[in-house]
């Protein structure tokens, strides 16, 4: 299980903001040659700058520089995000909300037609940098510092890939990432052994076969990943069959359970048809919530560990709650995620 980085409230000193009140300092896992970490890193020196980063530090990172720890993505999740970014009906483009959340600043408050992800000064977030809170830091994406100071993403592959693929994003886009641990003092083999021990890597292909860590993508972007349809399916199941939690690769565990145990018949699932997709999500989430909490889903994690809901759709009727939101067509004032994904896919 991964360490609880929030116990440090992420930074001892964040851009000069000082230690968060009531938060004790902890021993650094960074190499002994490092001095006191400031908690803020610009990324201008590449991997070598990150050698002294500590658990909880926030790193300003060029997204083209992070390494992946999984071989596949649920493409439809990325298609939903790109559909929302390019075809969205939001007053403020959702991409700025997503960037502000990923940067520890909650959500976007203003953006203009000339605002771009490449220029964070062109839009504003709810919280200024330096005024982060426990709650604003919690959803930030996470990395582990590896040998040579290289960064390995343990959460956020879909989000960073969406920033990479959107027209005003790309590999030069910057966002801050929260450090889970610094393992840069380990050898390559010891590093990967520690990553596997902590379950900070998903080294399986879309059929469940093991893959070598050396074959994992060197960066984000759709072209670097295989498409895992089960991972897509479980993304749309969030808050209907299970709630997102702190375990990395949560949807992959659930997706592997669907693929390997076949709790529902997916032979008729058409991922390009909205009704078929929605009915499949409904069937899978009904099967999830029928599980006993102590049922093992994968890698020793139980259904409760992986956030299973005790009642389908969190106890709400089919026409209410998250399932109702997911059901909205693209013609609706507030389309659902599946509608955005399919609308975007149809434009490819």
Coordinates of C-alpha atoms in Angstrom, one line a residue:
X1 CA 0.0 0.0 0.0
X2 CA 1.3 3.4 -0.8
X3 CA 2.3 5.8 1.9
X4 CA -0.1 8.5 2.9
X5 CA 1.7 11.5 1.5
X6 CA -1.1 13.8 2.9
X7 CA 0.3 13.1 6.3
X8 CA 2.9 15.7 5.4
X9 CA 0.3 17.9 3.8
X10 CA 2.6 17.7 0.8
X11 CA 5.2 20.4 1.6
X12 CA 7.3 21.6 4.4
X13 CA 7.9 24.8 2.5
X14 CA 5.8 25.4 -0.7
X15 CA 6.9 28.3 -2.8
X16 CA 7.8 30.3 0.3
X17 CA 4.4 29.5 2.0
X18 CA 6.0 27.8 4.9
X19 CA 5.0 24.6 6.8
X20 CA 1.3 23.9 6.9
X21 CA 0.1 24.5 10.4
X22 CA 0.0 21.5 12.7
X23 CA 2.0 19.3 10.3
X24 CA 5.1 17.6 11.7
X25 CA 8.2 17.3 9.6
X26 CA 9.2 13.8 8.7
X27 CA 12.5 12.3 7.7
X28 CA 13.4 12.6 4.1
X29 CA 13.7 9.6 1.8
X30 CA 15.8 11.6 -0.6
X31 CA 19.6 10.8 -1.0
X32 CA 21.7 11.7 2.0
X33 CA 23.7 14.2 -0.1
X34 CA 20.6 16.5 -0.4
X35 CA 20.2 19.6 1.7
X36 CA 16.8 20.9 2.9
X37 CA 14.1 20.6 0.3
X38 CA 12.2 23.7 -0.6
X39 CA 9.2 21.7 -1.7
X40 CA 9.1 23.6 -5.0
X41 CA 10.9 22.5 -8.1
X42 CA 10.8 24.2 -11.5
X43 CA 11.9 21.3 -13.7
X44 CA 14.4 23.5 -15.5
X45 CA 17.3 21.2 -14.8
X46 CA 15.6 18.0 -15.8
X47 CA 15.8 14.9 -13.7
X48 CA 18.8 16.0 -11.7
X49 CA 16.8 18.7 -10.0
X50 CA 14.4 16.2 -8.6
X51 CA 17.1 14.1 -6.9
X52 CA 16.4 16.0 -3.6
X53 CA 12.6 15.9 -3.8
X54 CA 10.9 14.5 -0.8
X55 CA 7.6 12.7 -0.1
X56 CA 4.9 15.4 -0.3
X57 CA 6.9 17.9 -2.4
X58 CA 5.1 19.5 -5.3
X59 CA 7.1 19.4 -8.6
X60 CA 6.4 21.7 -11.5
X61 CA 6.8 19.2 -14.4
X62 CA 6.9 19.3 -18.2
X63 CA 4.4 16.6 -18.9
X64 CA 6.6 15.3 -21.8
X65 CA 9.2 14.3 -19.2
X66 CA 7.3 11.9 -17.0
X67 CA 7.5 8.1 -17.4
X68 CA 4.5 5.8 -17.4
X69 CA 4.0 2.9 -15.0
X70 CA 1.3 1.2 -17.0
X71 CA 1.2 -0.1 -20.6
X72 CA -2.4 0.9 -21.5
X73 CA -5.1 3.5 -21.1
X74 CA -8.9 3.4 -21.3
X75 CA -9.0 5.4 -24.6
X76 CA -12.6 6.2 -24.0
X77 CA -11.8 8.1 -20.8
X78 CA -9.4 10.2 -22.8
X79 CA -11.9 10.6 -25.6
X80 CA -14.5 11.9 -23.0
X81 CA -12.0 14.5 -21.7
X82 CA -11.0 15.6 -25.2
X83 CA -14.7 15.7 -26.2
X84 CA -15.4 17.8 -23.2
X85 CA -12.5 20.1 -24.0
X86 CA -13.2 20.6 -27.7
X87 CA -17.0 20.1 -27.9
X88 CA -18.0 21.1 -24.4
X89 CA -20.9 23.2 -23.3
X90 CA -19.4 24.5 -20.1
X91 CA -19.2 28.2 -19.2
X92 CA -15.5 27.7 -18.4
X93 CA -13.8 25.0 -20.5
X94 CA -13.4 21.8 -18.4
X95 CA -9.8 21.6 -19.4
X96 CA -9.0 24.6 -17.2
X97 CA -10.9 23.0 -14.3
X98 CA -9.0 19.8 -14.7
X99 CA -5.7 21.6 -14.9
X100 CA -6.4 23.7 -11.8
X101 CA -7.5 20.6 -9.9
X102 CA -4.4 18.7 -10.9
X103 CA -2.2 21.7 -9.9
X104 CA -3.7 21.7 -6.4
X105 CA -5.8 24.8 -7.0
X106 CA -9.3 23.3 -7.0
X107 CA -11.0 24.6 -10.2
X108 CA -10.9 27.4 -12.8
X109 CA -12.7 30.6 -12.0
X110 CA -12.0 32.6 -15.2
X111 CA -10.8 31.9 -18.7
X112 CA -11.1 33.8 -22.0
X113 CA -11.2 32.7 -25.6
X114 CA -7.4 33.2 -25.7
X115 CA -6.6 31.2 -22.6
X116 CA -4.5 28.1 -23.2
X117 CA -3.0 25.3 -21.0
X118 CA 0.4 26.3 -22.2
X119 CA 0.0 29.7 -20.4
X120 CA -1.4 29.2 -16.9
X121 CA -1.3 33.0 -16.5
X122 CA -4.0 33.2 -19.1
X123 CA -6.7 31.8 -16.8
X124 CA -7.2 31.8 -13.0
X125 CA -7.8 29.1 -10.5
X126 CA -9.8 29.2 -7.3
X127 CA -6.8 29.0 -5.0
X128 CA -3.5 30.9 -5.7
X129 CA -0.3 28.9 -5.6
X130 CA 1.0 28.8 -2.1
X131 CA -2.5 28.7 -0.5
X132 CA -3.1 25.0 -1.0
X133 CA -5.2 23.0 1.5
X134 CA -5.4 19.3 2.4
X135 CA -8.5 19.0 0.3
X136 CA -7.0 20.8 -2.7
X137 CA -3.8 18.7 -2.6
X138 CA -5.6 15.4 -2.3
X139 CA -6.6 15.0 -6.0
X140 CA -3.2 16.0 -7.4
X141 CA -1.5 13.4 -9.6
X142 CA 1.4 11.6 -8.1
X143 CA 5.0 10.5 -9.0
X144 CA 7.8 8.6 -7.6
X145 CA 11.4 9.8 -8.1
X146 CA 13.5 7.1 -9.6
X147 CA 17.1 6.5 -10.6
X148 CA 18.8 9.6 -12.1
X149 CA 16.0 11.7 -10.7
X150 CA 13.5 10.6 -13.4
X151 CA 9.8 10.8 -12.6
X152 CA 7.5 7.9 -12.7
X153 CA 3.8 8.7 -12.8
X154 CA 1.7 6.5 -10.5
X155 CA -1.6 8.3 -11.0
X156 CA -2.8 10.7 -13.7
X157 CA -1.9 8.9 -17.0
X158 CA -5.3 9.7 -18.5
X159 CA -5.3 13.3 -17.3
X160 CA -1.8 14.1 -18.5
X161 CA -2.5 12.3 -21.8
X162 CA -5.5 14.5 -22.3
X163 CA -3.4 17.6 -21.6
X164 CA -0.9 16.2 -24.1
X165 CA -3.4 15.5 -26.8
X166 CA -5.6 18.7 -26.6
X167 CA -4.7 21.3 -29.2
X168 CA -3.5 24.0 -26.8
X169 CA -1.6 21.5 -24.7
X170 CA 1.2 19.1 -25.8
X171 CA 4.4 17.8 -24.2
X172 CA 5.6 21.3 -23.2
X173 CA 2.6 21.8 -21.0
X174 CA 3.5 22.1 -17.3
X175 CA 1.6 20.9 -14.2
X176 CA 2.6 20.2 -10.7
X177 CA 2.7 16.6 -9.4
X178 CA 2.9 15.4 -5.8
X179 CA 5.8 13.1 -4.8
X180 CA 4.9 9.8 -3.2
X181 CA 8.5 8.8 -2.5
X182 CA 12.0 9.4 -3.6
X183 CA 13.7 6.1 -4.6
X184 CA 16.5 7.7 -6.6
X185 CA 19.2 6.2 -4.4
X186 CA 18.2 2.6 -5.5
X187 CA 19.6 0.7 -8.4
X188 CA 17.3 0.1 -11.4
X189 CA 16.4 -3.4 -10.4
X190 CA 15.9 -2.4 -6.7
X191 CA 13.7 0.5 -7.8
X192 CA 11.3 -1.6 -9.8
X193 CA 11.2 -4.2 -7.0
X194 CA 10.1 -1.5 -4.6
X195 CA 7.6 -0.1 -7.1
X196 CA 6.1 -3.6 -7.5
X197 CA 6.1 -4.2 -3.7
X198 CA 4.1 -1.0 -3.2
X199 CA 1.8 -1.7 -6.1
X200 CA 2.9 1.5 -7.8
X201 CA 3.2 -0.1 -11.2
X202 CA 0.6 -2.0 -13.4
X203 CA 2.7 -4.4 -15.5
X204 CA 0.0 -6.3 -17.3
X205 CA -1.2 -6.0 -20.9
X206 CA -4.9 -5.6 -22.0
X207 CA -5.3 -9.4 -21.9
X208 CA -3.9 -9.7 -18.3
X209 CA -0.5 -11.0 -19.4
X210 CA 2.6 -9.7 -17.5
X211 CA 4.8 -7.2 -19.4
X212 CA 8.4 -6.3 -18.5
X213 CA 8.9 -2.9 -16.8
X214 CA 11.5 -2.1 -19.4
X215 CA 8.8 -2.2 -22.1
X216 CA 6.5 0.4 -20.3
X217 CA 5.9 3.6 -22.2
X218 CA 8.6 6.3 -21.7
X219 CA 6.0 9.0 -21.7
X220 CA 2.3 10.0 -21.9
X221 CA 0.3 10.5 -25.1
X222 CA -2.2 8.1 -26.8
X223 CA 0.3 6.7 -29.2
X224 CA 2.4 5.3 -26.4
X225 CA -0.4 3.2 -24.9
X226 CA -2.5 0.2 -25.9
X227 CA -6.3 0.6 -25.5
X228 CA -7.8 -1.3 -22.6
X229 CA -11.6 -1.4 -23.1
X230 CA -12.2 -2.8 -19.6
X231 CA -10.4 0.2 -18.1
X232 CA -12.7 2.5 -20.1
X233 CA -15.8 0.6 -19.0
X234 CA -14.8 1.0 -15.3
X235 CA -14.1 4.7 -15.7
X236 CA -17.8 5.2 -16.5
X237 CA -18.7 3.0 -13.6
X238 CA -17.3 5.5 -11.0
X239 CA -19.8 6.5 -8.3
X240 CA -22.4 4.0 -9.7
X241 CA -20.7 0.7 -8.7
X242 CA -17.6 2.0 -6.8
X243 CA -16.1 5.2 -5.5
X244 CA -12.7 6.4 -6.4
X245 CA -10.1 5.9 -3.7
X246 CA -6.4 6.2 -3.0
X247 CA -5.3 2.8 -4.4
X248 CA -3.3 3.3 -7.6
X249 CA -4.7 1.5 -10.7
X250 CA -8.1 1.0 -9.0
X251 CA -10.0 0.8 -12.3
X252 CA -7.5 -1.7 -13.7
X253 CA -8.1 -4.1 -10.8
X254 CA -11.9 -3.8 -11.4
X255 CA -11.4 -4.1 -15.2
X256 CA -9.3 -7.3 -14.7
X257 CA -12.1 -8.7 -12.5
X258 CA -14.6 -8.1 -15.3
X259 CA -12.3 -9.6 -17.9
X260 CA -11.2 -12.6 -16.0
X261 CA -14.3 -13.6 -14.0
X262 CA -16.9 -12.6 -16.6
X263 CA -19.6 -11.5 -14.0
X264 CA -21.7 -10.3 -17.0
X265 CA -21.9 -11.3 -20.6
X266 CA -20.1 -8.6 -22.7
X267 CA -20.4 -10.3 -26.1
X268 CA -23.1 -7.9 -27.2
X269 CA -21.3 -4.7 -25.9
X270 CA -20.9 -2.1 -28.7
X271 CA -18.6 0.6 -27.4
X272 CA -19.6 2.9 -30.3
X273 CA -23.3 2.8 -29.4
X274 CA -24.5 4.9 -26.5
X275 CA -27.4 2.6 -25.4
X276 CA -25.2 -0.5 -25.5
X277 CA -22.5 1.3 -23.6
X278 CA -24.9 2.5 -20.9
X279 CA -26.6 -0.9 -20.5
X280 CA -23.1 -2.5 -20.1
X281 CA -22.1 -0.1 -17.5
X282 CA -25.4 -0.8 -15.7
X283 CA -24.8 -4.6 -15.8
X284 CA -21.2 -4.3 -14.6
X285 CA -22.0 -2.0 -11.7
X286 CA -24.9 -4.1 -10.6
X287 CA -22.5 -7.1 -10.5
X288 CA -20.0 -5.0 -8.5
X289 CA -22.5 -3.9 -5.9
X290 CA -23.7 -7.5 -5.5
X291 CA -20.3 -8.5 -4.3
X292 CA -19.6 -9.1 -0.6
X293 CA -17.3 -6.4 0.8
X294 CA -14.6 -9.1 1.7
X295 CA -14.7 -10.6 -1.8
X296 CA -11.2 -10.5 -3.3
X297 CA -11.2 -8.6 -6.6
X298 CA -7.4 -8.8 -7.4
X299 CA -3.9 -8.7 -6.0
X300 CA -5.3 -9.2 -2.5
X301 CA -7.5 -6.2 -2.6
X302 CA -11.1 -6.8 -1.6
X303 CA -14.2 -5.1 -3.0
X304 CA -14.3 -2.8 0.0
X305 CA -10.6 -1.9 -0.5
X306 CA -11.4 -1.0 -4.0
X307 CA -14.3 1.3 -3.1
X308 CA -17.3 -0.9 -3.9
X309 CA -20.6 0.9 -3.1
X310 CA -23.0 -0.9 -0.8
X311 CA -26.0 -0.1 -3.0
X312 CA -26.1 0.4 -6.8
X313 CA -25.9 4.1 -7.9
X314 CA -25.3 5.0 -4.3
X315 CA -28.9 4.1 -3.4
X316 CA -30.5 6.4 -6.0
X317 CA -33.1 5.5 -8.6
X318 CA -32.0 4.9 -12.2
X319 CA -33.3 8.3 -13.2
X320 CA -31.3 10.0 -10.4
X321 CA -27.6 10.4 -9.3
X322 CA -24.6 9.5 -11.3
X323 CA -26.3 7.0 -13.6
X324 CA -28.8 9.6 -14.7
X325 CA -25.9 12.0 -15.4
X326 CA -24.1 9.4 -17.4
X327 CA -27.3 8.7 -19.4
X328 CA -27.6 12.3 -20.8
X329 CA -27.2 12.5 -24.7
X330 CA -24.9 15.0 -26.4
X331 CA -28.0 17.0 -27.3
X332 CA -28.7 17.7 -23.6
X333 CA -27.6 20.9 -22.0
X334 CA -25.2 18.9 -19.8
X335 CA -24.2 15.8 -21.8
X336 CA -23.0 12.7 -20.0
X337 CA -19.5 11.3 -20.2
X338 CA -20.3 8.5 -22.6
X339 CA -22.0 11.0 -25.0
X340 CA -18.9 13.2 -25.0
X341 CA -16.7 10.2 -25.6
X342 CA -18.8 8.9 -28.5
X343 CA -19.2 12.4 -30.0
X344 CA -15.4 12.9 -30.0
X345 CA -14.8 9.4 -31.4
X346 CA -17.1 10.0 -34.3
X347 CA -15.0 13.0 -35.3
X348 CA -11.8 11.0 -35.6

